[in-house]
Short mmCIF file of C-alpha atoms and ligand atoms in Angstrom, two decimals:
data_model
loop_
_atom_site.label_atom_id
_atom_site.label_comp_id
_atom_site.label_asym_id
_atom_site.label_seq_id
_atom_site.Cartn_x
_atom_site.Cartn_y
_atom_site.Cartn_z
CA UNK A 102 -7.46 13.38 -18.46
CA UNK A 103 -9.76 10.58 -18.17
CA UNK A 104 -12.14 10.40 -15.36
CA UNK A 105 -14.90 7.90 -13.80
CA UNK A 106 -18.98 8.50 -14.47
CA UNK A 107 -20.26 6.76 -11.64
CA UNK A 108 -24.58 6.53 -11.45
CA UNK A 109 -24.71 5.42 -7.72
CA UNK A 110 -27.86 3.72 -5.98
CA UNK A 111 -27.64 -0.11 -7.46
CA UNK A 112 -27.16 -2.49 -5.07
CA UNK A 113 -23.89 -4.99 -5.10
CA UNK A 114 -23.87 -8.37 -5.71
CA UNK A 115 -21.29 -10.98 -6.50
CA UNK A 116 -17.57 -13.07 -6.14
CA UNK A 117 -14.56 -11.58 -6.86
CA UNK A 118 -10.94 -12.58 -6.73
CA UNK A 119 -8.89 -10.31 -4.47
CA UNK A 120 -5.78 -9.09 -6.61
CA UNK A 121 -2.14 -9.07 -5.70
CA UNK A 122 -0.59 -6.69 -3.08
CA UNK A 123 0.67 -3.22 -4.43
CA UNK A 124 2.56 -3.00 -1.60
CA UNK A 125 4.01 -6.35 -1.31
CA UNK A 126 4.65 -6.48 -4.99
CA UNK A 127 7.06 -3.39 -4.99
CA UNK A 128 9.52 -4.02 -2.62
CA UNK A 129 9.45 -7.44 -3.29
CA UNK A 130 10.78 -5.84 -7.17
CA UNK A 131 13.05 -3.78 -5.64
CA UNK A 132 14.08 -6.88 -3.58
CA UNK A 133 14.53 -9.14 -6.96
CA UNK A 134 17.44 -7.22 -7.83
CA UNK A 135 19.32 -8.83 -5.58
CA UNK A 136 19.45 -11.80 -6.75
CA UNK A 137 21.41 -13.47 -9.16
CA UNK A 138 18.97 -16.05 -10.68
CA UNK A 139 15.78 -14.98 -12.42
CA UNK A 140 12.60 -14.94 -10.47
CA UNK A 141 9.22 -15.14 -11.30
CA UNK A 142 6.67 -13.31 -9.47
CA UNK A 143 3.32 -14.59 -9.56
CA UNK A 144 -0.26 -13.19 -8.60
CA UNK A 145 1.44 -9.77 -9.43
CA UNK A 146 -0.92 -7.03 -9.92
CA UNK A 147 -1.34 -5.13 -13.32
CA UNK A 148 -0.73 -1.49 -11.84
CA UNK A 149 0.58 1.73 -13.16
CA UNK A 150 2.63 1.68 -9.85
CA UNK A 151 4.54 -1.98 -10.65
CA UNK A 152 4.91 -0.82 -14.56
CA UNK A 153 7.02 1.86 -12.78
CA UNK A 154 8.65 -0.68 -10.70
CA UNK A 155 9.67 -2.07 -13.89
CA UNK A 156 11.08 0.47 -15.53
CA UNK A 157 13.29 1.34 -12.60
CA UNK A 158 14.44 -2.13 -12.95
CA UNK A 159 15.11 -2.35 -17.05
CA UNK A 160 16.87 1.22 -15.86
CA UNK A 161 19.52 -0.17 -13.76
CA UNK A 162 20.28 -3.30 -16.36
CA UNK A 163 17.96 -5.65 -14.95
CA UNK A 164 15.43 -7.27 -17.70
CA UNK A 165 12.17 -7.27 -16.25
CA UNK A 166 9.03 -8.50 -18.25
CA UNK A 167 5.48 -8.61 -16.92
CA UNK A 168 2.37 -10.14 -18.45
CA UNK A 169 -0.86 -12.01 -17.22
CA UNK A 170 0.01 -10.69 -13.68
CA UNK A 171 3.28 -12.59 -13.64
CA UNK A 172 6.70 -10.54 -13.32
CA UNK A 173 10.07 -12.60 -15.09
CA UNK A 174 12.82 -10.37 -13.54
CA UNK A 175 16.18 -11.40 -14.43
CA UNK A 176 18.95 -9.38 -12.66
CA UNK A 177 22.03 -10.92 -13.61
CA UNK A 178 23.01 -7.57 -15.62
CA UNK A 179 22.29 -4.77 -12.60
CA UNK A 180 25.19 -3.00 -12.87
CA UNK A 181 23.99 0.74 -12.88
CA UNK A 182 22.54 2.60 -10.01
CA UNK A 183 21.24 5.77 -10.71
CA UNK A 184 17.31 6.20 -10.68
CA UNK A 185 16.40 8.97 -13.02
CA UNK A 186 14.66 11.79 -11.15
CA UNK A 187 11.01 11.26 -13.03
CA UNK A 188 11.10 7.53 -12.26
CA UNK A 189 12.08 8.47 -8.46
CA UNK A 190 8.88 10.76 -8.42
CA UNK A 191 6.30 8.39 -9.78
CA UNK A 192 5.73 6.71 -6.68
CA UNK A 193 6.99 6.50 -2.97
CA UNK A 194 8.35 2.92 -3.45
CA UNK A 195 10.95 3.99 -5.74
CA UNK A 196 13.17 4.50 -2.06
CA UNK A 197 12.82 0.87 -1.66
CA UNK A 198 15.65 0.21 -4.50
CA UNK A 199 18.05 2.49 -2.76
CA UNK A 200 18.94 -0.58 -0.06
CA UNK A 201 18.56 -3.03 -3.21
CA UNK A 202 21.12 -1.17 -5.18
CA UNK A 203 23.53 -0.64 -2.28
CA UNK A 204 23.19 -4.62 -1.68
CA UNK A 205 23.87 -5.40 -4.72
CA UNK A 206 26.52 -3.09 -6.48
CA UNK A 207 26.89 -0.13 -3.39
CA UNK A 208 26.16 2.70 -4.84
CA UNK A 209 23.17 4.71 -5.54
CA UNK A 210 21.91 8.28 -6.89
CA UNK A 211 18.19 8.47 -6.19
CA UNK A 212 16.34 11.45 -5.40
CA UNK A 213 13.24 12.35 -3.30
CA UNK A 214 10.32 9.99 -4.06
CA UNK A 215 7.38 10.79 -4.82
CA UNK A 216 3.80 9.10 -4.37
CA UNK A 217 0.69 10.27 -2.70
CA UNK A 218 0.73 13.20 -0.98
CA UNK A 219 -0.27 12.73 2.69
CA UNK A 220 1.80 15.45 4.58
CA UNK A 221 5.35 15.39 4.90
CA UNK A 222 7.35 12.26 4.24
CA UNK A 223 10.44 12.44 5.12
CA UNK A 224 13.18 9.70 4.64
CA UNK A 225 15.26 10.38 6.89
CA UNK A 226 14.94 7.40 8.74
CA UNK A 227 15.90 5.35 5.55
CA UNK A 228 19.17 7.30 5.66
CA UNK A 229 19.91 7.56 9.60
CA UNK A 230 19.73 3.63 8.98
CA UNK A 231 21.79 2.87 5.80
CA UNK A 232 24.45 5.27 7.04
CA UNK A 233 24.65 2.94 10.64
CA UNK A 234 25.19 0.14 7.98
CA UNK A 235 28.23 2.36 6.48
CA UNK A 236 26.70 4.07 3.95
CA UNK A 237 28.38 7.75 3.01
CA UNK A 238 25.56 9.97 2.06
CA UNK A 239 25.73 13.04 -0.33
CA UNK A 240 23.83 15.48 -1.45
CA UNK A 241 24.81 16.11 -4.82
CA UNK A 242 23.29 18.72 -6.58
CA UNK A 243 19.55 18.05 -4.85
CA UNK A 244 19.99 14.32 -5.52
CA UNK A 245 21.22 11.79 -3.37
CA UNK A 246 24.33 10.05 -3.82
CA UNK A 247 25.04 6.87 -1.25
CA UNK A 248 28.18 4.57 -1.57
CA UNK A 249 29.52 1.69 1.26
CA UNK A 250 33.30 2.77 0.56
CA UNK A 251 33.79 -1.37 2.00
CA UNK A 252 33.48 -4.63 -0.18
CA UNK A 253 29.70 -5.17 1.83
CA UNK A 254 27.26 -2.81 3.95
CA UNK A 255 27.83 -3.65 7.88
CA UNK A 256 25.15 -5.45 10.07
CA UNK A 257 24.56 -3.27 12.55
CA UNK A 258 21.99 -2.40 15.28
CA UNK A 259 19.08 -0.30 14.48
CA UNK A 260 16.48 1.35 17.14
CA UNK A 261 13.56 3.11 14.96
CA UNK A 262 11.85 6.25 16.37
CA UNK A 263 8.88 5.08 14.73
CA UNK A 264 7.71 1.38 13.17
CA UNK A 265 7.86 2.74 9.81
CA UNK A 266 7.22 0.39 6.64
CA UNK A 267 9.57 1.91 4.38
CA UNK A 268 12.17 2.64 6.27
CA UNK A 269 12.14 -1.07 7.36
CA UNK A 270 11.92 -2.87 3.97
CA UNK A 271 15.00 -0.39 3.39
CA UNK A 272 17.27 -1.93 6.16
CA UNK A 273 16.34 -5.01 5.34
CA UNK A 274 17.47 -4.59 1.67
CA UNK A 275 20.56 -3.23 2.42
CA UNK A 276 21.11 -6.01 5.73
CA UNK A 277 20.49 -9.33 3.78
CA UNK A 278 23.87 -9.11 2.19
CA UNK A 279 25.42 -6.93 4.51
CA UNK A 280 28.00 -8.51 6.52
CA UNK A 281 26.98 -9.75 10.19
CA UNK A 282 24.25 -9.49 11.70
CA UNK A 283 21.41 -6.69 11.72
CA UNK A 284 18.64 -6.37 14.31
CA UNK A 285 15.75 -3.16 13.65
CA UNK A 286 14.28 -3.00 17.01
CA UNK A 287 10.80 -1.16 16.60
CA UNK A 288 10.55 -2.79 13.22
CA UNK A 289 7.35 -2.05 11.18
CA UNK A 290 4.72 -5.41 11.93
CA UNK A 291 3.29 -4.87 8.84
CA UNK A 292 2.68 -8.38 6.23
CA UNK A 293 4.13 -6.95 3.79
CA UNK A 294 6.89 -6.82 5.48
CA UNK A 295 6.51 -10.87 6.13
CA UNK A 296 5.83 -11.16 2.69
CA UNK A 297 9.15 -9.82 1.46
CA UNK A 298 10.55 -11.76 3.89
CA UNK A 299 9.00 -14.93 2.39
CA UNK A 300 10.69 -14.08 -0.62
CA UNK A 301 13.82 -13.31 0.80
CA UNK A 302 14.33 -16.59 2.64
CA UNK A 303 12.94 -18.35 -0.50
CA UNK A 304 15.76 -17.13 -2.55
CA UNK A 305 18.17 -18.12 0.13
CA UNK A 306 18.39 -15.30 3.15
CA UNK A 307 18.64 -15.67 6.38
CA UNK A 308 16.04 -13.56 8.48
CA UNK A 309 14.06 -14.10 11.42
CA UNK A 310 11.30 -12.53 13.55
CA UNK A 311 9.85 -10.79 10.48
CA UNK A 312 6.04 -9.97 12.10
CA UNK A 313 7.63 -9.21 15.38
CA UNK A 314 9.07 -5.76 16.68
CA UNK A 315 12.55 -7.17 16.37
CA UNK A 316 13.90 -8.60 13.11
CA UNK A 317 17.18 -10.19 12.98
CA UNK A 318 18.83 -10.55 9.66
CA UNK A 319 22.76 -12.35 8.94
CA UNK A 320 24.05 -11.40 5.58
CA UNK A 321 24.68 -14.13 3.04
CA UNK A 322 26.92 -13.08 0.19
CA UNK A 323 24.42 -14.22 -2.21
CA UNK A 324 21.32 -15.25 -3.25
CA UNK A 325 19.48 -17.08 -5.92
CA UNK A 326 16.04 -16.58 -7.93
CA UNK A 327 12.88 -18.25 -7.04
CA UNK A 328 9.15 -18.39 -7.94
CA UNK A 329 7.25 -16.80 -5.71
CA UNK A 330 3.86 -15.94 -5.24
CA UNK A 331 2.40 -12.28 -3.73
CA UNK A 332 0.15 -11.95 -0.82
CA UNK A 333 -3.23 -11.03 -1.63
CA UNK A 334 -3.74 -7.20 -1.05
CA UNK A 335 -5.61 -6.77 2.20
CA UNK A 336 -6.57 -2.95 1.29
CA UNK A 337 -8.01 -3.38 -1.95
CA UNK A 338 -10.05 -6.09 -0.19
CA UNK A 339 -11.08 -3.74 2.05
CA UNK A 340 -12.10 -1.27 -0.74
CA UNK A 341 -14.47 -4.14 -2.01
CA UNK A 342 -15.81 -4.83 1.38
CA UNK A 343 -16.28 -1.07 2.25
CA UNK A 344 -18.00 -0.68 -1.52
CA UNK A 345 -20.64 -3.66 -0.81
CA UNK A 346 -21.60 -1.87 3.24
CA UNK A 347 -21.78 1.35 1.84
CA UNK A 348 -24.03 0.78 -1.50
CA UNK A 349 -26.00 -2.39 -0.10
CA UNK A 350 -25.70 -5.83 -1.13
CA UNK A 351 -23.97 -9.03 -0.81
CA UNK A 352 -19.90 -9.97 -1.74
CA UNK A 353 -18.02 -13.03 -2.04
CA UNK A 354 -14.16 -12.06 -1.92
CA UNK A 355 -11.95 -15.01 -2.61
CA UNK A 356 -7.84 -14.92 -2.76
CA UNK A 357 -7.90 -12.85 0.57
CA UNK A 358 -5.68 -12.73 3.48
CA UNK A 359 -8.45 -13.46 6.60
CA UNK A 360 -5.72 -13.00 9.38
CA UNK A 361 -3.89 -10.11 7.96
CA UNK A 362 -7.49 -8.26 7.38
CA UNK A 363 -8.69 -8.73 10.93
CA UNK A 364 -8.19 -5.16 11.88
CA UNK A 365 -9.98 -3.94 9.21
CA UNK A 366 -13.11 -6.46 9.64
CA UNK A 367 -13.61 -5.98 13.61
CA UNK A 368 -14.23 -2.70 13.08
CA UNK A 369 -16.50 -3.39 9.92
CA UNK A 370 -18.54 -5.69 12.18
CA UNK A 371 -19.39 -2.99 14.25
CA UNK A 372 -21.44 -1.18 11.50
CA UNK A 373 -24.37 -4.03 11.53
CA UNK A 374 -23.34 -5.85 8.65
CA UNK A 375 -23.35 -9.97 8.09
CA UNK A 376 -19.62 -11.31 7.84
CA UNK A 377 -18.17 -14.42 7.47
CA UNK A 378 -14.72 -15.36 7.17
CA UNK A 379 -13.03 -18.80 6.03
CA UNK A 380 -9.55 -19.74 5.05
CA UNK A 381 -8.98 -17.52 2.42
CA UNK A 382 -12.78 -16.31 1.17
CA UNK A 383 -14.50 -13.47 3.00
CA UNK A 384 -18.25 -13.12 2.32
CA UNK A 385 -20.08 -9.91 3.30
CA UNK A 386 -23.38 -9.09 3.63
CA UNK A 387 -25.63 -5.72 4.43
CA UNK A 388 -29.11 -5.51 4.39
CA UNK A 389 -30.22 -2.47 6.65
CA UNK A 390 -28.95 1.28 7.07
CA UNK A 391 -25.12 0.82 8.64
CA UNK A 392 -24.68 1.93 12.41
CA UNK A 393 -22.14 4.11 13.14
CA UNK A 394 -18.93 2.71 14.88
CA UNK A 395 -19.13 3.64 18.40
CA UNK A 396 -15.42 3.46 19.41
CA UNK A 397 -12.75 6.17 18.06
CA UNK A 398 -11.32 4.45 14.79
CA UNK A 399 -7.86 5.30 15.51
CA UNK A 400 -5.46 4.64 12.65
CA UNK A 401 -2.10 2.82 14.04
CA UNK A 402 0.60 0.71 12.83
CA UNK A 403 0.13 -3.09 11.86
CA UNK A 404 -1.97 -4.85 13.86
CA UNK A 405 -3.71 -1.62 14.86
CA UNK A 406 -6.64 -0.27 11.97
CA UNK A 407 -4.42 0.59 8.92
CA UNK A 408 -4.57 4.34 7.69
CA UNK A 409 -5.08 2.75 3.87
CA UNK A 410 -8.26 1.52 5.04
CA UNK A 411 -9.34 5.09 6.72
CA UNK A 412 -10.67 7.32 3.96
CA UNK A 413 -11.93 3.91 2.13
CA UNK A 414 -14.26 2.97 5.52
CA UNK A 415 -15.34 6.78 6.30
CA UNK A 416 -17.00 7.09 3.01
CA UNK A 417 -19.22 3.71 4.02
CA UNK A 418 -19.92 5.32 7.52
CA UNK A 419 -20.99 9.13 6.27
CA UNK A 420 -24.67 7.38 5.40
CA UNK A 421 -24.56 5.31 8.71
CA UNK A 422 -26.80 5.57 11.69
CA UNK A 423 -25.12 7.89 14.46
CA UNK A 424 -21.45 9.37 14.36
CA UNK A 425 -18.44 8.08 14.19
CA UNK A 426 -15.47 9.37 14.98
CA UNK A 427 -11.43 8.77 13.26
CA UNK A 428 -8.46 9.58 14.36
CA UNK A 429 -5.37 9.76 12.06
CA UNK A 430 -2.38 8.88 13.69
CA UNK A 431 -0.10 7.95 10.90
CA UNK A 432 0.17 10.61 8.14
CA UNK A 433 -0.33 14.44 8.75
CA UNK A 434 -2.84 15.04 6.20
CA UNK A 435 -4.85 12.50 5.41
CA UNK A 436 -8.22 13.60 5.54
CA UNK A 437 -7.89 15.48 1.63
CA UNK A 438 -10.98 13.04 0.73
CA UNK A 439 -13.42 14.66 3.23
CA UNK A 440 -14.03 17.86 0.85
CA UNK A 441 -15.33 15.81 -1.74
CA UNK A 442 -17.33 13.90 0.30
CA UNK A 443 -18.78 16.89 2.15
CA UNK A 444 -19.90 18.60 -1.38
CA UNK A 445 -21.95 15.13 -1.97
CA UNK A 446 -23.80 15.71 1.05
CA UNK A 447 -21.54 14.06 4.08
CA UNK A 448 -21.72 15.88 7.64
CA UNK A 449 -17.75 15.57 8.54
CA UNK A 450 -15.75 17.83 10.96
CA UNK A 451 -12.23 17.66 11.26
CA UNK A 452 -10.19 18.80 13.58
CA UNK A 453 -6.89 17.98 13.72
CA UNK A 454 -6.10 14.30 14.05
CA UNK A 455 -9.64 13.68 14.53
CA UNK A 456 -12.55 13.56 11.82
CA UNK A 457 -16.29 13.46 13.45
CA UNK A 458 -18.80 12.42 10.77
CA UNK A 459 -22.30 12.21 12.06
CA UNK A 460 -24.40 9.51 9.39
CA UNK A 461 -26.27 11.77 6.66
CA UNK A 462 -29.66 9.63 5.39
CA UNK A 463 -28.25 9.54 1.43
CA UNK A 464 -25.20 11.05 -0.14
CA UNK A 465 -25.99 13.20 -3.89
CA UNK A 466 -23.47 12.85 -6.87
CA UNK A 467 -21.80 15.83 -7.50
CA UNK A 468 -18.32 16.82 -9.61
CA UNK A 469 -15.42 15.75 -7.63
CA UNK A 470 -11.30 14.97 -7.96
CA UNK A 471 -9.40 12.42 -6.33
CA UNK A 472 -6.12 13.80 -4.92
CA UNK A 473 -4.71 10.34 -3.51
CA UNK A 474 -5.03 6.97 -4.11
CA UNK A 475 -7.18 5.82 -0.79
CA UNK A 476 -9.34 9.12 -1.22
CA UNK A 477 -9.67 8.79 -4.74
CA UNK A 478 -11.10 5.02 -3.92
CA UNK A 479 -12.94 6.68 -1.15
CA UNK A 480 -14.92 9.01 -3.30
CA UNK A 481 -15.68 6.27 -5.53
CA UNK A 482 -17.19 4.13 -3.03
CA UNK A 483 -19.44 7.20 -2.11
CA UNK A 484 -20.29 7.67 -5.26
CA UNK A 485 -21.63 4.00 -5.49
CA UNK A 486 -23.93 4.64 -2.52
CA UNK A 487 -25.05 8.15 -3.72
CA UNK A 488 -28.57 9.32 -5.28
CA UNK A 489 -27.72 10.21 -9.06
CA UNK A 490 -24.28 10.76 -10.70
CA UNK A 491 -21.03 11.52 -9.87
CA UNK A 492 -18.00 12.63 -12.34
CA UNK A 493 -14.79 11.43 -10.64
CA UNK A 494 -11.64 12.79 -11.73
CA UNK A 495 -7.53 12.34 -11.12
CA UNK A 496 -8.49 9.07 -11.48
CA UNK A 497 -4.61 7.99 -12.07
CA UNK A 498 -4.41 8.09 -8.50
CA UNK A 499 -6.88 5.02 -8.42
CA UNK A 500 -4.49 3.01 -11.52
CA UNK A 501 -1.66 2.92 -9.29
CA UNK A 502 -2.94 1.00 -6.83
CA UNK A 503 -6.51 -0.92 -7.97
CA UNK A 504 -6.61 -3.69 -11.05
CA UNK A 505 -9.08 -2.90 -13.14
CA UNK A 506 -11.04 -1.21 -10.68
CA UNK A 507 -14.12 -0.53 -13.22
CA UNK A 508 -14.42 -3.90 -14.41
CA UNK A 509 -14.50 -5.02 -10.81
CA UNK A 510 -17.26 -3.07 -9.49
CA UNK A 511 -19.41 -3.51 -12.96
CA UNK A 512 -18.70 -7.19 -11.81
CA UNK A 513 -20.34 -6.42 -8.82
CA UNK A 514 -23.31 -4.49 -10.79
CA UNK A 515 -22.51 -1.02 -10.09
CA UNK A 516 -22.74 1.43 -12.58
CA UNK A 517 -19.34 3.10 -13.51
CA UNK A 518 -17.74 4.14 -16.65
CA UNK A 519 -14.01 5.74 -17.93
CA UNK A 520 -14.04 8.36 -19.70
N1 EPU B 726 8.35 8.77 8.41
C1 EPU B 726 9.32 9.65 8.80
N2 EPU B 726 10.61 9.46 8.39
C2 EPU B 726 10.94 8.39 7.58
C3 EPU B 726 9.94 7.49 7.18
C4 EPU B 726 8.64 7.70 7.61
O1 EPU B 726 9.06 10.61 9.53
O2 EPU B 726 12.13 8.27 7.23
C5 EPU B 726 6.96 9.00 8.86
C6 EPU B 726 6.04 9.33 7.68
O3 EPU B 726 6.11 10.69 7.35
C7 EPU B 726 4.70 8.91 8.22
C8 EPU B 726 5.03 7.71 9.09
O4 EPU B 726 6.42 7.79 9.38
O5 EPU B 726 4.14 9.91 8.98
C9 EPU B 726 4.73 6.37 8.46
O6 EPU B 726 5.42 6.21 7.25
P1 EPU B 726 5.89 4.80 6.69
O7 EPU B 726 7.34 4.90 6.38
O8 EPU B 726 5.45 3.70 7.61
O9 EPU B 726 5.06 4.71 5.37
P2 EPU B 726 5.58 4.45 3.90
O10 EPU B 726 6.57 3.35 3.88
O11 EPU B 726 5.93 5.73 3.25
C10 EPU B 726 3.80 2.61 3.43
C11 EPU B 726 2.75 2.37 2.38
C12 EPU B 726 1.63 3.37 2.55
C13 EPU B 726 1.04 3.20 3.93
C14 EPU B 726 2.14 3.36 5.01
C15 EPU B 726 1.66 3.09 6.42
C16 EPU B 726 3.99 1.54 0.50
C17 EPU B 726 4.50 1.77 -0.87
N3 EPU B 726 3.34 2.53 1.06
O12 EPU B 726 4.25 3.94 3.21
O13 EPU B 726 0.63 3.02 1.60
O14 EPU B 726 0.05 4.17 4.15
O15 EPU B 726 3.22 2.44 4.71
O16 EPU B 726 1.11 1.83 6.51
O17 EPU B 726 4.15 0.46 1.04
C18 EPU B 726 -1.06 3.40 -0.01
O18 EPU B 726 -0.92 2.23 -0.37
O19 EPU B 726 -2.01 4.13 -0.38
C19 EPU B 726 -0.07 3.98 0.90
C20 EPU B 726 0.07 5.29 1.07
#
């Protein structure tokens, strides 16, 4: 098991180009398969999590090759729809390709997916929604087996309980070839969402109000490939950021996405530090000790302070002036970073949905293992900040969703090394 030696206490310093979305880039596979020309995919980042995309896709008779962060999918061959169950549980996104399949050939055996584990995560909104399209759903033998018994899956009118991501790139999946018209009222805001909807339209669908709470789709019966180019990913940006407060230092981020990282960035500008924002760059600056933010950090939906950026920014504020205090509002158990964080020194109490951390003057290394992506990034940006070294390990947690993330912060000048 490889793991990261990180000698904290340098400051940072330097430009960096902001890679590709993870979480645009994966539906936006899934959403590929639809088609029947051959897209290209550009800005696509190199991460465990889109190699498993990948497979998934080769799996059901698509040819999908990726190299120099571009992804050639060709789907013209899809004609099988069963996900084995170890590609389902490599990562949560693997649901995505259930609306995908049933779009494009109607039938699917999937199972549960798997990816980081934050509490429960249910899909049963995923399925509440594809069966309102017409979808018969079995369980066969713990998998899941859905089929439209009709030529198409039917537009139909969908009220989430909840704007969830997933269960929205879902619906749209299934709805852009569906027949009629679909509206998701309480639709996720989130841009990823827009983004897949840029690609989408761009290989010829009809969808509007993508950004909005409502999204109205009307099917097309088909759809061609396109070259496209991924959104830059706004919490790996705010990794960076969070890195450069915590540890000290200057940062030049280019390739961002300014608008889509405003709620990350007003709360960041609450903790004392210089930051400037043009069209696409982002340049941050901290010279003294952070303050504390103030207000309750309260994770929420898109445009509300995203829960991806919650573990990453609390592991900045644990050496800050005062106490802060979160509130998780999103995912039941998201707070599996604080234990490592404590044992290098952090004050942090949590209670339920809430998380008080009360600034500690310097943070120690100490032995510690990432159990999620965000926390595993978390305890790595702690681990810049800290006094002396800190062995980091489950540090595949990290690959799935950072590029190179050891190249980029010895870019930056911090000390960090696999193992
Ligand atoms: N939920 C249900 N039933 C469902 C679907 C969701 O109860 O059928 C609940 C979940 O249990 C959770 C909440 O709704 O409590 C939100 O879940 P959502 O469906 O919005 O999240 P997701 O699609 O599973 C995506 C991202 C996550 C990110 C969340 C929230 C991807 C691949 N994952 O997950 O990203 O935290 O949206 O923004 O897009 C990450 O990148 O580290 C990550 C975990």
């Amino acid at each position: 098991m490889q793991k990261f030696t990180i000698i904290g206490g340098n400051r940072l310093s330097g430009e960096m180009f902001l890679q590709g979305s993870k979480n645009s880039a994966l539906p936006i596979m899934a959403a590929a398969m639809l088609t029947d020309g051959q897209c290209v995919l550009k800005n696509c980042p190199a991460l465990t999590d889109v190699y498993s995309a990948s497979r998934i896709l080769n799996c059901l008779g698509c040819k999908c090759h990726f190299s120099s962060n571009c992804a050639v999918i060709d789907a013209s061959g899809a004609d099988r729809g069963e996900i084995p169950e170890n590609l389902m549980r490599e990562m949560r996104s693997s649901i995505m390709f259930m609306g995908a399949i049933l779009g494009r050939i109607g039938e699917c055996i999937v199972s549960v997916p798997g990816g980081c584990e934050l509490g429960p995560r249910p899909i049963d909104m995923h399925l509440a929604a594809l069966s309102r399209m017409g979808a018969e759903i079995f369980d066969c033998g713990g998998r899941i087996r859905c089929r439209i018994p009709s030529e198409r899956a039917k537009g139909a009118r969908i009220s989430l309980s909840f704007p969830s991501v997933g269960a929205t790139e879902n619906i749209i999946l299934c709805a852009v070839k569906a027949e009629g018209e679909t509206i998701i009222h309480n639709a996720a805001r989130e841009p990823e969402i827009c983004d897949l909807c840029g690609f989408l339209r761009a290989c010829g669908a009809n969808i509007k109000g993508d950004g909005e709470s409502s999204i109205i789709i009307n099917g097309v019966t088909r759809l061609n490939g396109c070259e496209y180019t991924i959104m830059p990913d706004r919490i790996a940006g705010a990794t960076y950021l969070a890195m450069t407060a915590a540890a000290g230092g200057e940062i030049i981020l280019k390739n961002t996405c300014t608008a889509e990282m405003e709620p990350f960035i007003s709360v960041l500008e609450h903790t004392g530090c210089g930051i400037y924002t043009s069209d696409n760059k982002i340049y941050l600056r901290r010279g003294q000790r952070l303050k504390a933010v103030r207000d309750r950090i309260r994770t929420m939906p898109h445009p509300g302070f995203p829960t991806d950026a919650q573990a990453i920014l609390m592991a900045a504020l644990v050496t800050a002036d005062g106490t802060s205090v979160f509130e998780e509002n999103i995912f039941d158990c998201r707070y599996r970073h604080t234990d490592a964080l404590i044992k290098m020194g952090a004050d942090i109490q949590v209670m339920g949905k809430a998380a008080v951390v009360r600034g500690v003057p310097k943070l120690h290394g100490a032995d510690v293992e990432a159990t999620d992506l965000r926390g595993g990034a978390a305890m790595a940006v702690a681990a810049l900040a800290a006094d002396g070294v800190t062995h980091l390990g489950g540090i595949s947690h990290i690959d799935r969703g950072y590029e190179k993330f050891e190249e980029a912060v010895v870019s930056l000048g911090g000390n960090i090394r696999r193992e």
